[in-house]
Amino acid sequence: MRLALALLALVGLGKTAPSPHQPHDDLSSRAAWPNGPFVTSGRWILDASGKNLTYAGTNWPSHADVMIPEGLQYQSIETIVQKIKSVGMNAVRLTFAIQMVDEIYTNGGTDVTLQTAFAQALGQANGVKVLAQVLAKNPRFTATTTRLQVFDAVAAELARQQIYVHLDNHISKGMWCCSSTDGNSWWGDTYFSAANWTRGLSYMANHAKSWPAFMSMGLRNEPRDPTNIPSLSKSSYNWQTWYTYMRQGATAVHSANPAPLIFLSGLSYDTYLTPVVQGTALTPGTGKFSLGDFVGYADKLVLELHNYENSIGSCSSLQGNLERNGFEALRGGAGKAVMPVMMTEFGFQMDEKTWKGVYASCLASYLPGIKAGWTIWVLAGSYYIRSGTQDYDEGWGLLNHDWSAWRSQSYIDGAFREMVRATLS
Ligand SMILES: *[C@@H]1O[C@H](CO)[C@@H](O)[C@H](O)[C@H]1NC(C)=O
Ligand SMILES: *[C@@H]1O[C@H](CO)[C@@H](O)[C@H](O)[C@H]1NC(C)=O
């Protein structure tokens, strides 16, 4: 892989007139995009030439009831990716449900068709109607195109427009996420089989080998207290169990595909990773988090956090919380972990004023300021179905209902473009 990329880079050099003002990392700047696989070094993520990079991107939900990327009844994949590209974003957190993989196994290795997927999720009549809209906007697909073929097409277009793909296991059962009573909260919860999860992670990590832009994978979105099963909550919702499963998940991904970075998310809806970062006991045990436990791929691990403290009163309180929750790993300190940390979810109402408030404006300066990557929640303008409501309007979506324009042009022009630019510069 590295050799092939280096050769491509040399071919590139031959074609371009050399400039006397090229920086010393001449070869790396000409290496073929995406120039992976990526590794970590301390707090940085590096490409195959040793150049640091991060993500400034968005979540593209693909894990809900239909279990394909949202928005395709309104726009083509090309149009949606162009929209992402037009503001300079360089990454998409593409979510998926373990149920999608489970159903492939149930069907003896055959993936579910769009016809079946839409009918199952929306009912027969609406399933037929919405599928027809998807096919009209995306004529490359047919009723017998499968779910994973849609993921493949999205991943291929993201690669074509040079946007990294981060694959995120968002949930087990395909549906809107997340609550502590939704059956998907913790290993052993109603729909959350640890065995199906590791199988699904392996399957997707292996499948995504054919996606040139696939650079990283999140093991599980927002682990949380399974309050619907008090005995499980009491016996298992803790850091010690978290570490057992995160190591299983990391092994599942890395042995299926050694290339991607692996993102670990914390407790309480991935809002904190404090013991991991501070090097304190993973309670109720006494063991500690150690990169050395990930033998042979300690340089593949990244921490991810979410934050939705939307009504916080001051930017300094928010920053203090974020530091304690885990962003301090970007600085390190005696006995503390030093690792890359990204904010893979934050978001707010997309209107004319919310982006000017404390929460949004604080993150817009804080994240680029500490050189932390991020993916905003959420690209969507509407969902095929959310919590039982079809064609659900997403007020927090970057896009309007039919995914044709920004929902808040003033946010895009007034803050978002600059946040992207400052993060990637
Ligand atoms: C790369 O690292 C340098 C510091 O060595 C930093 O100034 C720059 O912002 C980093 N770039 C990104 C994209 O993180
Ligand atoms: C695990 O996958 C199998 C199909 O291989 C499925 O029948 C089962 O319901 C899944 N378990 C859970 C808890 O979803």
Tab-separated table of C-alpha atoms and ligand atoms in Angstrom:
chain	number	residue	atom	x	y	z
A	1	MET	CA	0.000	0.000	0.000
A	2	ARG	CA	2.637	2.508	1.027
A	3	LEU	CA	4.912	1.492	-1.825
A	4	ALA	CA	2.144	1.897	-4.387
A	5	LEU	CA	1.321	5.351	-3.056
A	6	ALA	CA	4.950	6.397	-3.153
A	7	LEU	CA	5.183	5.284	-6.792
A	8	LEU	CA	2.050	7.227	-7.643
A	9	ALA	CA	3.592	10.252	-6.024
A	10	LEU	CA	6.731	9.862	-8.150
A	11	VAL	CA	4.631	9.637	-11.295
A	12	GLY	CA	2.967	12.854	-10.160
A	13	LEU	CA	6.331	14.555	-9.768
A	14	GLY	CA	7.326	13.604	-13.277
A	15	LYS	CA	4.278	15.278	-14.723
A	16	THR	CA	4.474	18.570	-12.868
A	17	ALA	CA	7.104	21.212	-13.363
A	18	PRO	CA	8.998	21.436	-10.062
A	19	SER	CA	8.752	24.774	-8.338
A	20	PRO	CA	11.767	26.176	-6.499
A	21	HIS	CA	9.462	27.137	-3.648
A	22	GLN	CA	8.170	23.662	-2.809
A	23	PRO	CA	8.372	22.877	0.922
A	24	HIS	CA	10.712	20.106	1.986
A	25	ASP	CA	7.854	17.605	2.265
A	26	ASP	CA	7.449	17.913	-1.494
A	27	LEU	CA	6.779	14.228	-2.029
A	28	SER	CA	4.112	14.026	0.674
A	29	SER	CA	2.137	16.955	-0.643
A	30	ARG	CA	1.954	15.218	-4.004
A	31	ALA	CA	1.175	11.740	-2.690
A	32	ALA	CA	-2.083	10.302	-3.913
A	33	TRP	CA	-5.102	11.244	-1.839
A	34	PRO	CA	-6.029	9.993	0.754
A	35	ASN	CA	-2.452	8.926	1.427
A	36	GLY	CA	-3.355	6.430	4.121
A	37	PRO	CA	-3.426	4.396	6.126
A	38	PHE	CA	-3.404	6.941	8.930
A	39	VAL	CA	-1.615	6.412	12.228
A	40	THR	CA	-1.426	8.391	15.435
A	41	SER	CA	1.639	9.943	17.006
A	42	GLY	CA	0.964	11.426	20.418
A	43	ARG	CA	-1.956	13.777	19.956
A	44	TRP	CA	-1.709	13.931	16.166
A	45	ILE	CA	-3.100	11.881	13.331
A	46	LEU	CA	-0.587	11.420	10.544
A	47	ASP	CA	-0.971	10.338	6.950
A	48	ALA	CA	1.409	7.888	5.272
A	49	SER	CA	3.901	10.692	4.638
A	50	GLY	CA	3.946	11.763	8.274
A	51	LYS	CA	1.932	14.929	7.698
A	52	ASN	CA	-0.654	15.734	10.384
A	53	LEU	CA	-4.318	16.084	9.566
A	54	THR	CA	-7.701	16.063	11.206
A	55	TYR	CA	-11.382	15.975	10.319
A	56	ALA	CA	-13.798	18.836	9.850
A	57	GLY	CA	-16.912	17.062	8.781
A	58	THR	CA	-20.469	16.026	9.381
A	59	ASN	CA	-22.579	13.053	10.372
A	60	TRP	CA	-24.539	11.410	7.574
A	61	PRO	CA	-27.088	9.192	9.312
A	62	SER	CA	-27.519	5.802	7.683
A	63	HIS	CA	-28.464	3.663	10.673
A	64	ALA	CA	-32.195	4.278	11.106
A	65	ASP	CA	-35.067	1.959	10.184
A	66	VAL	CA	-34.337	1.721	6.423
A	67	MET	CA	-30.609	1.293	7.173
A	68	ILE	CA	-29.317	3.205	4.166
A	69	PRO	CA	-27.929	6.760	3.975
A	70	GLU	CA	-30.660	9.366	4.433
A	71	GLY	CA	-31.786	11.975	1.929
A	72	LEU	CA	-31.648	9.988	-1.283
A	73	GLN	CA	-35.378	10.441	-2.002
A	74	TYR	CA	-34.668	14.162	-2.367
A	75	GLN	CA	-31.197	14.438	-3.927
A	76	SER	CA	-28.602	12.402	-5.737
A	77	ILE	CA	-25.559	11.165	-3.866
A	78	GLU	CA	-23.374	13.414	-6.057
A	79	THR	CA	-25.388	16.509	-5.169
A	80	ILE	CA	-25.259	15.818	-1.441
A	81	VAL	CA	-21.515	15.164	-1.481
A	82	GLN	CA	-20.989	18.321	-3.523
A	83	LYS	CA	-22.802	20.269	-0.807
A	84	ILE	CA	-20.420	18.858	1.837
A	85	LYS	CA	-17.451	19.680	-0.360
A	86	SER	CA	-18.640	23.203	-1.155
A	87	VAL	CA	-17.857	24.433	2.376
A	88	GLY	CA	-14.535	22.623	2.582
A	89	MET	CA	-15.512	19.765	4.881
A	90	ASN	CA	-13.155	16.818	4.518
A	91	ALA	CA	-14.872	13.958	6.395
A	92	VAL	CA	-18.171	12.172	6.831
A	93	ARG	CA	-19.131	10.103	9.856
A	94	LEU	CA	-21.280	7.503	8.131
A	95	THR	CA	-23.422	5.629	10.633
A	96	PHE	CA	-24.653	2.057	10.353
A	97	ALA	CA	-26.736	-0.436	12.324
A	98	ILE	CA	-25.541	-3.905	13.305
A	99	GLN	CA	-28.974	-5.209	12.251
A	100	MET	CA	-28.002	-4.566	8.634
A	101	VAL	CA	-25.204	-7.121	8.976
A	102	ASP	CA	-27.321	-9.503	11.078
A	103	GLU	CA	-29.855	-9.660	8.246
A	104	ILE	CA	-27.145	-10.546	5.743
A	105	TYR	CA	-26.241	-13.532	7.940
A	106	THR	CA	-29.902	-14.457	8.438
A	107	ASN	CA	-30.370	-14.440	4.646
A	108	GLY	CA	-27.443	-16.798	4.128
A	109	GLY	CA	-25.045	-14.080	3.018
A	110	THR	CA	-27.429	-12.184	0.765
A	111	ASP	CA	-27.998	-8.506	1.512
A	112	VAL	CA	-31.485	-7.005	1.674
A	113	THR	CA	-32.769	-5.129	-1.391
A	114	LEU	CA	-33.991	-1.552	-1.350
A	115	GLN	CA	-37.479	-2.751	-2.191
A	116	THR	CA	-37.555	-4.887	0.954
A	117	ALA	CA	-35.738	-2.332	3.112
A	118	PHE	CA	-38.184	0.488	2.314
A	119	ALA	CA	-41.260	-1.734	2.616
A	120	GLN	CA	-40.087	-3.082	5.996
A	121	ALA	CA	-39.410	0.379	7.380
A	122	LEU	CA	-42.175	2.492	5.845
A	123	GLY	CA	-44.907	-0.052	5.086
A	124	GLN	CA	-45.787	-1.423	1.657
A	125	ALA	CA	-47.488	1.620	0.108
A	126	ASN	CA	-45.103	4.298	1.362
A	127	GLY	CA	-42.149	1.988	0.815
A	128	VAL	CA	-43.006	1.745	-2.883
A	129	LYS	CA	-43.577	5.488	-3.130
A	130	VAL	CA	-40.335	6.567	-1.444
A	131	LEU	CA	-38.284	3.953	-3.273
A	132	ALA	CA	-39.590	5.387	-6.567
A	133	GLN	CA	-38.403	8.832	-5.440
A	134	VAL	CA	-34.969	7.436	-4.543
A	135	LEU	CA	-34.664	5.759	-7.940
A	136	ALA	CA	-35.756	8.932	-9.744
A	137	LYS	CA	-33.044	10.953	-8.000
A	138	ASN	CA	-30.441	8.177	-8.160
A	139	PRO	CA	-31.113	6.364	-11.431
A	140	ARG	CA	-28.057	4.134	-11.042
A	141	PHE	CA	-30.030	2.169	-8.424
A	142	THR	CA	-32.894	-0.265	-8.973
A	143	ALA	CA	-35.386	-1.941	-6.651
A	144	THR	CA	-32.966	-4.852	-6.311
A	145	THR	CA	-29.933	-2.736	-5.408
A	146	THR	CA	-28.916	-3.772	-1.907
A	147	ARG	CA	-28.317	-1.696	1.186
A	148	LEU	CA	-24.560	-2.191	1.115
A	149	GLN	CA	-24.454	-1.265	-2.567
A	150	VAL	CA	-25.909	2.100	-1.543
A	151	PHE	CA	-23.201	2.458	1.117
A	152	ASP	CA	-20.660	1.527	-1.568
A	153	ALA	CA	-21.971	4.207	-3.909
A	154	VAL	CA	-21.865	6.849	-1.168
A	155	ALA	CA	-18.327	5.824	-0.189
A	156	ALA	CA	-17.216	5.896	-3.839
A	157	GLU	CA	-18.595	9.392	-4.377
A	158	LEU	CA	-17.004	10.638	-1.143
A	159	ALA	CA	-13.689	9.271	-2.433
A	160	ARG	CA	-14.220	10.882	-5.825
A	161	GLN	CA	-14.681	14.247	-4.133
A	162	GLN	CA	-11.806	13.542	-1.712
A	163	ILE	CA	-13.762	13.318	1.533
A	164	TYR	CA	-12.651	10.813	4.180
A	165	VAL	CA	-15.086	8.145	5.352
A	166	HIS	CA	-15.367	7.413	9.062
A	167	LEU	CA	-17.668	4.444	9.592
A	168	ASP	CA	-19.581	4.588	12.869
A	169	ASN	CA	-21.468	1.750	14.509
A	170	HIS	CA	-24.301	3.876	15.762
A	171	ILE	CA	-26.786	1.315	17.076
A	172	SER	CA	-27.702	-2.384	16.972
A	173	LYS	CA	-31.375	-2.333	15.894
A	174	GLY	CA	-31.918	0.097	13.030
A	175	MET	CA	-33.825	3.035	14.500
A	176	TRP	CA	-33.421	6.578	15.811
A	177	CYS	CA	-30.785	6.707	18.550
A	178	CYS	CA	-30.291	7.147	21.574
A	179	SER	CA	-32.025	6.682	24.889
A	180	SER	CA	-31.162	4.605	27.939
A	181	THR	CA	-34.364	2.584	27.433
A	182	ASP	CA	-34.110	1.927	23.689
A	183	GLY	CA	-32.665	-1.575	24.034
A	184	ASN	CA	-29.397	-0.518	22.360
A	185	SER	CA	-27.714	1.173	25.267
A	186	TRP	CA	-25.120	-1.296	26.569
A	187	TRP	CA	-23.628	-4.716	25.819
A	188	GLY	CA	-26.267	-7.242	26.844
A	189	ASP	CA	-29.219	-4.868	26.387
A	190	THR	CA	-32.300	-6.190	24.551
A	191	TYR	CA	-30.993	-5.645	21.009
A	192	PHE	CA	-27.301	-5.257	21.817
A	193	SER	CA	-25.664	-8.653	21.540
A	194	ALA	CA	-21.896	-8.393	22.027
A	195	ALA	CA	-21.370	-11.307	19.616
A	196	ASN	CA	-23.488	-9.747	16.876
A	197	TRP	CA	-21.661	-6.472	17.466
A	198	THR	CA	-18.142	-7.859	17.026
A	199	ARG	CA	-19.350	-9.849	14.013
A	200	GLY	CA	-20.883	-6.704	12.518
A	201	LEU	CA	-17.743	-4.637	13.150
A	202	SER	CA	-15.571	-7.278	11.465
A	203	TYR	CA	-17.933	-7.550	8.542
A	204	MET	CA	-18.028	-3.812	7.899
A	205	ALA	CA	-14.290	-3.284	8.463
A	206	ASN	CA	-13.632	-6.003	5.931
A	207	HIS	CA	-16.286	-4.801	3.491
A	208	ALA	CA	-14.937	-1.247	3.581
A	209	LYS	CA	-11.536	-2.400	2.301
A	210	SER	CA	-12.904	-1.612	-1.151
A	211	TRP	CA	-13.616	2.032	-0.192
A	212	PRO	CA	-10.565	4.188	-1.020
A	213	ALA	CA	-11.686	6.944	1.381
A	214	PHE	CA	-12.265	4.644	4.368
A	215	MET	CA	-9.848	5.868	7.046
A	216	SER	CA	-11.392	5.179	10.445
A	217	MET	CA	-14.088	3.396	12.356
A	218	GLY	CA	-15.992	4.158	15.573
A	219	LEU	CA	-16.661	1.056	17.664
A	220	ARG	CA	-19.932	2.163	19.236
A	221	ASN	CA	-21.885	5.362	19.448
A	222	GLU	CA	-22.815	6.725	22.888
A	223	PRO	CA	-22.531	3.819	25.360
A	224	ARG	CA	-25.046	4.520	28.155
A	225	ASP	CA	-26.699	3.168	31.248
A	226	PRO	CA	-29.203	0.396	30.355
A	227	THR	CA	-31.804	1.693	32.802
A	228	ASN	CA	-34.501	-0.554	31.347
A	229	ILE	CA	-32.624	-3.584	32.751
A	230	PRO	CA	-31.658	-2.656	36.338
A	231	SER	CA	-29.710	-5.887	36.944
A	232	LEU	CA	-27.571	-5.294	33.840
A	233	SER	CA	-27.069	-1.683	34.812
A	234	LYS	CA	-25.920	-2.644	38.295
A	235	SER	CA	-23.622	-5.506	37.312
A	236	SER	CA	-22.127	-4.178	34.124
A	237	TYR	CA	-22.452	-0.452	33.454
A	238	ASN	CA	-18.930	0.604	34.475
A	239	TRP	CA	-15.481	1.416	33.087
A	240	GLN	CA	-14.058	-2.041	33.700
A	241	THR	CA	-16.727	-3.668	31.494
A	242	TRP	CA	-16.390	-0.841	28.997
A	243	TYR	CA	-12.706	-1.675	28.577
A	244	THR	CA	-13.367	-5.393	28.116
A	245	TYR	CA	-15.767	-4.712	25.268
A	246	MET	CA	-13.826	-1.864	23.666
A	247	ARG	CA	-10.828	-4.171	23.431
A	248	GLN	CA	-12.988	-6.891	21.864
A	249	GLY	CA	-14.372	-4.416	19.356
A	250	ALA	CA	-10.930	-3.026	18.527
A	251	THR	CA	-9.603	-6.550	17.969
A	252	ALA	CA	-12.575	-7.360	15.736
A	253	VAL	CA	-11.919	-4.332	13.531
A	254	HIS	CA	-8.141	-4.554	13.459
A	255	SER	CA	-7.994	-8.254	12.643
A	256	ALA	CA	-10.535	-7.822	9.829
A	257	ASN	CA	-8.775	-4.762	8.419
A	258	PRO	CA	-5.552	-3.339	9.907
A	259	ALA	CA	-5.797	-0.020	8.047
A	260	PRO	CA	-8.441	2.122	9.784
A	261	LEU	CA	-7.960	4.233	12.882
A	262	ILE	CA	-10.212	2.995	15.682
A	263	PHE	CA	-12.285	5.488	17.689
A	264	LEU	CA	-13.248	4.802	21.310
A	265	SER	CA	-16.270	6.536	22.829
A	266	GLY	CA	-16.945	7.071	26.519
A	267	LEU	CA	-19.714	6.551	29.038
A	268	SER	CA	-22.911	8.494	29.601
A	269	TYR	CA	-23.643	8.962	25.880
A	270	ASP	CA	-19.974	9.404	25.099
A	271	THR	CA	-19.734	12.585	27.113
A	272	TYR	CA	-16.658	11.677	29.137
A	273	LEU	CA	-13.515	9.555	29.048
A	274	THR	CA	-11.962	10.973	32.206
A	275	PRO	CA	-10.390	7.788	33.721
A	276	VAL	CA	-9.003	6.812	30.319
A	277	VAL	CA	-7.372	10.180	29.870
A	278	GLN	CA	-6.265	10.704	33.470
A	279	GLY	CA	-4.855	7.202	33.819
A	280	THR	CA	-6.959	6.331	36.867
A	281	ALA	CA	-8.541	2.964	37.709
A	282	LEU	CA	-11.221	1.600	35.411
A	283	THR	CA	-13.643	0.929	38.235
A	284	PRO	CA	-14.813	-1.239	39.892
A	285	GLY	CA	-11.516	-2.908	38.961
A	286	THR	CA	-8.055	-1.500	39.545
A	287	GLY	CA	-6.730	-1.940	35.992
A	288	LYS	CA	-5.995	1.121	33.889
A	289	PHE	CA	-6.337	2.008	30.242
A	290	SER	CA	-3.092	1.434	28.387
A	291	LEU	CA	-2.248	1.814	24.724
A	292	GLY	CA	0.094	-1.106	25.315
A	293	ASP	CA	-2.955	-3.368	25.638
A	294	PHE	CA	-3.591	-2.904	21.924
A	295	VAL	CA	-0.643	-4.982	20.856
A	296	GLY	CA	0.672	-4.102	17.430
A	297	TYR	CA	-1.728	-1.237	16.828
A	298	ALA	CA	-1.338	1.187	19.716
A	299	ASP	CA	-0.853	3.855	17.028
A	300	LYS	CA	-4.386	3.371	15.686
A	301	LEU	CA	-6.473	4.604	18.614
A	302	VAL	CA	-8.364	7.885	18.751
A	303	LEU	CA	-10.768	9.129	21.430
A	304	GLU	CA	-14.138	10.581	20.493
A	305	LEU	CA	-16.474	12.678	22.623
A	306	HIS	CA	-19.923	14.194	22.167
A	307	ASN	CA	-21.203	17.362	23.725
A	308	TYR	CA	-24.728	18.738	23.901
A	309	GLU	CA	-24.459	21.235	26.764
A	310	ASN	CA	-26.494	23.569	24.601
A	311	SER	CA	-27.711	25.806	27.403
A	312	ILE	CA	-24.320	26.346	29.059
A	313	GLY	CA	-23.918	29.883	30.402
A	314	SER	CA	-20.278	30.576	29.666
A	315	CYS	CA	-17.601	29.469	27.258
A	316	SER	CA	-15.054	29.032	30.043
A	317	SER	CA	-17.333	26.538	31.854
A	318	LEU	CA	-17.837	24.626	28.629
A	319	GLN	CA	-14.108	24.535	27.956
A	320	GLY	CA	-13.402	23.417	31.515
A	321	ASN	CA	-15.916	20.602	31.148
A	322	LEU	CA	-14.504	19.508	27.812
A	323	GLU	CA	-10.961	19.445	29.182
A	324	ARG	CA	-11.999	17.279	32.132
A	325	ASN	CA	-14.183	15.079	29.940
A	326	GLY	CA	-11.167	14.138	27.847
A	327	PHE	CA	-9.830	16.882	25.608
A	328	GLU	CA	-6.929	17.268	27.998
A	329	ALA	CA	-5.443	14.222	26.223
A	330	LEU	CA	-4.372	16.689	23.536
A	331	ARG	CA	-1.999	18.184	26.103
A	332	GLY	CA	-1.116	15.213	28.300
A	333	GLY	CA	0.698	15.595	31.586
A	334	ALA	CA	2.373	13.364	34.178
A	335	GLY	CA	0.763	9.912	34.176
A	336	LYS	CA	-1.870	11.030	31.700
A	337	ALA	CA	-2.712	9.749	28.249
A	338	VAL	CA	-1.703	11.688	25.156
A	339	MET	CA	-3.940	10.814	22.251
A	340	PRO	CA	-5.911	12.438	19.457
A	341	VAL	CA	-9.425	13.444	20.579
A	342	MET	CA	-12.253	14.428	18.247
A	343	MET	CA	-15.722	15.756	18.900
A	344	THR	CA	-17.762	13.480	16.674
A	345	GLU	CA	-21.091	15.005	17.691
A	346	PHE	CA	-22.289	18.441	18.682
A	347	GLY	CA	-25.164	20.335	17.166
A	348	PHE	CA	-27.982	22.783	17.658
A	349	GLN	CA	-31.108	24.249	16.125
A	350	MET	CA	-30.289	25.565	12.658
A	351	ASP	CA	-31.914	28.968	12.584
A	352	GLU	CA	-30.831	32.574	12.331
A	353	LYS	CA	-29.712	33.051	15.926
A	354	THR	CA	-28.796	29.851	17.810
A	355	TRP	CA	-25.352	29.715	16.204
A	356	LYS	CA	-24.557	33.093	17.748
A	357	GLY	CA	-25.200	31.776	21.280
A	358	VAL	CA	-22.584	30.731	23.848
A	359	TYR	CA	-22.527	27.005	23.059
A	360	ALA	CA	-22.158	27.170	19.277
A	361	SER	CA	-19.817	30.136	19.166
A	362	CYS	CA	-17.646	28.661	21.927
A	363	LEU	CA	-17.182	25.393	20.038
A	364	ALA	CA	-16.531	27.293	16.813
A	365	SER	CA	-13.461	28.869	18.381
A	366	TYR	CA	-12.440	26.225	20.946
A	367	LEU	CA	-12.175	23.213	18.630
A	368	PRO	CA	-10.041	24.865	15.937
A	369	GLY	CA	-8.061	26.558	18.722
A	370	ILE	CA	-6.959	23.234	20.221
A	371	LYS	CA	-6.628	21.663	16.744
A	372	ALA	CA	-9.271	19.045	17.500
A	373	GLY	CA	-11.210	17.412	14.699
A	374	TRP	CA	-14.999	17.224	14.694
A	375	THR	CA	-18.076	16.067	12.832
A	376	ILE	CA	-21.204	18.146	13.388
A	377	TRP	CA	-24.618	16.579	14.005
A	378	VAL	CA	-26.139	16.579	11.421
A	379	LEU	CA	-26.054	16.744	7.635
A	380	ALA	CA	-29.689	15.707	7.255
A	381	GLY	CA	-32.648	17.877	6.348
A	382	SER	CA	-35.199	15.144	7.012
A	383	TYR	CA	-35.320	11.404	7.626
A	384	TYR	CA	-37.115	8.605	5.781
A	385	ILE	CA	-38.570	7.864	9.214
A	386	ARG	CA	-37.668	8.881	12.736
A	387	SER	CA	-39.329	7.482	15.851
A	388	GLY	CA	-42.360	6.411	13.809
A	389	THR	CA	-42.853	9.666	11.885
A	390	GLN	CA	-42.185	9.437	8.164
A	391	ASP	CA	-40.480	12.303	6.327
A	392	TYR	CA	-39.489	13.726	9.726
A	393	ASP	CA	-38.127	17.268	9.513
A	394	GLU	CA	-34.700	17.735	11.178
A	395	GLY	CA	-34.530	21.187	12.758
A	396	TRP	CA	-30.868	20.583	13.670
A	397	GLY	CA	-29.996	19.612	10.107
A	398	LEU	CA	-27.416	21.575	8.148
A	399	LEU	CA	-29.742	21.130	5.174
A	400	ASN	CA	-33.357	22.084	4.609
A	401	HIS	CA	-36.156	19.557	4.374
A	402	ASP	CA	-35.494	18.431	0.798
A	403	TRP	CA	-31.689	18.546	1.232
A	404	SER	CA	-31.412	21.216	-1.480
A	405	ALA	CA	-29.963	24.177	0.463
A	406	TRP	CA	-28.464	25.126	3.793
A	407	ARG	CA	-31.110	25.428	6.481
A	408	SER	CA	-29.318	28.417	8.000
A	409	GLN	CA	-27.317	30.201	5.339
A	410	SER	CA	-26.342	32.815	7.938
A	411	TYR	CA	-24.651	30.136	10.060
A	412	ILE	CA	-22.763	28.724	7.089
A	413	ASP	CA	-21.528	32.151	6.025
A	414	GLY	CA	-21.226	33.663	9.489
A	415	ALA	CA	-19.350	30.894	11.309
A	416	PHE	CA	-19.296	27.429	9.798
A	417	ARG	CA	-17.040	27.965	6.779
A	418	GLU	CA	-14.514	29.684	9.029
A	419	MET	CA	-14.677	26.868	11.597
A	420	VAL	CA	-13.861	24.363	8.846
A	421	ARG	CA	-11.064	26.523	7.483
A	422	ALA	CA	-9.498	27.180	10.877
A	423	THR	CA	-9.647	23.484	11.809
A	424	LEU	CA	-7.931	22.317	8.652
A	425	SER	CA	-5.357	25.062	8.314
B	1	LIG	C1	-0.339	20.155	12.370
B	1	LIG	O1	0.583	20.392	13.438
B	1	LIG	C2	0.960	21.743	13.631
B	1	LIG	C3	1.884	21.801	14.806
B	1	LIG	O2	2.971	20.961	14.594
B	1	LIG	C4	-0.254	22.609	13.874
B	1	LIG	O3	0.118	23.946	13.977
B	1	LIG	C5	-1.254	22.424	12.751
B	1	LIG	O4	-2.407	23.154	13.043
B	1	LIG	C6	-1.613	20.961	12.615
B	1	LIG	N1	-2.572	20.772	11.521
B	1	LIG	C7	-3.736	20.147	11.704
B	1	LIG	C8	-4.600	20.030	10.505
B	1	LIG	O5	-4.069	19.662	12.752
B	2	LIG	C1	-28.003	-11.620	16.171
B	2	LIG	O1	-28.034	-12.003	14.824
B	2	LIG	C2	-28.924	-13.076	14.534
B	2	LIG	C3	-28.773	-13.385	13.049
B	2	LIG	O2	-27.498	-13.927	12.793
B	2	LIG	C4	-30.336	-12.671	14.860
B	2	LIG	O3	-31.227	-13.736	14.631
B	2	LIG	C5	-30.416	-12.241	16.311
B	2	LIG	O4	-31.714	-11.758	16.584
B	2	LIG	C6	-29.388	-11.151	16.597
B	2	LIG	N1	-29.390	-10.833	18.020
B	2	LIG	C7	-29.851	-9.680	18.494
B	2	LIG	C8	-29.840	-9.528	19.978
B	2	LIG	O5	-30.283	-8.797	17.781
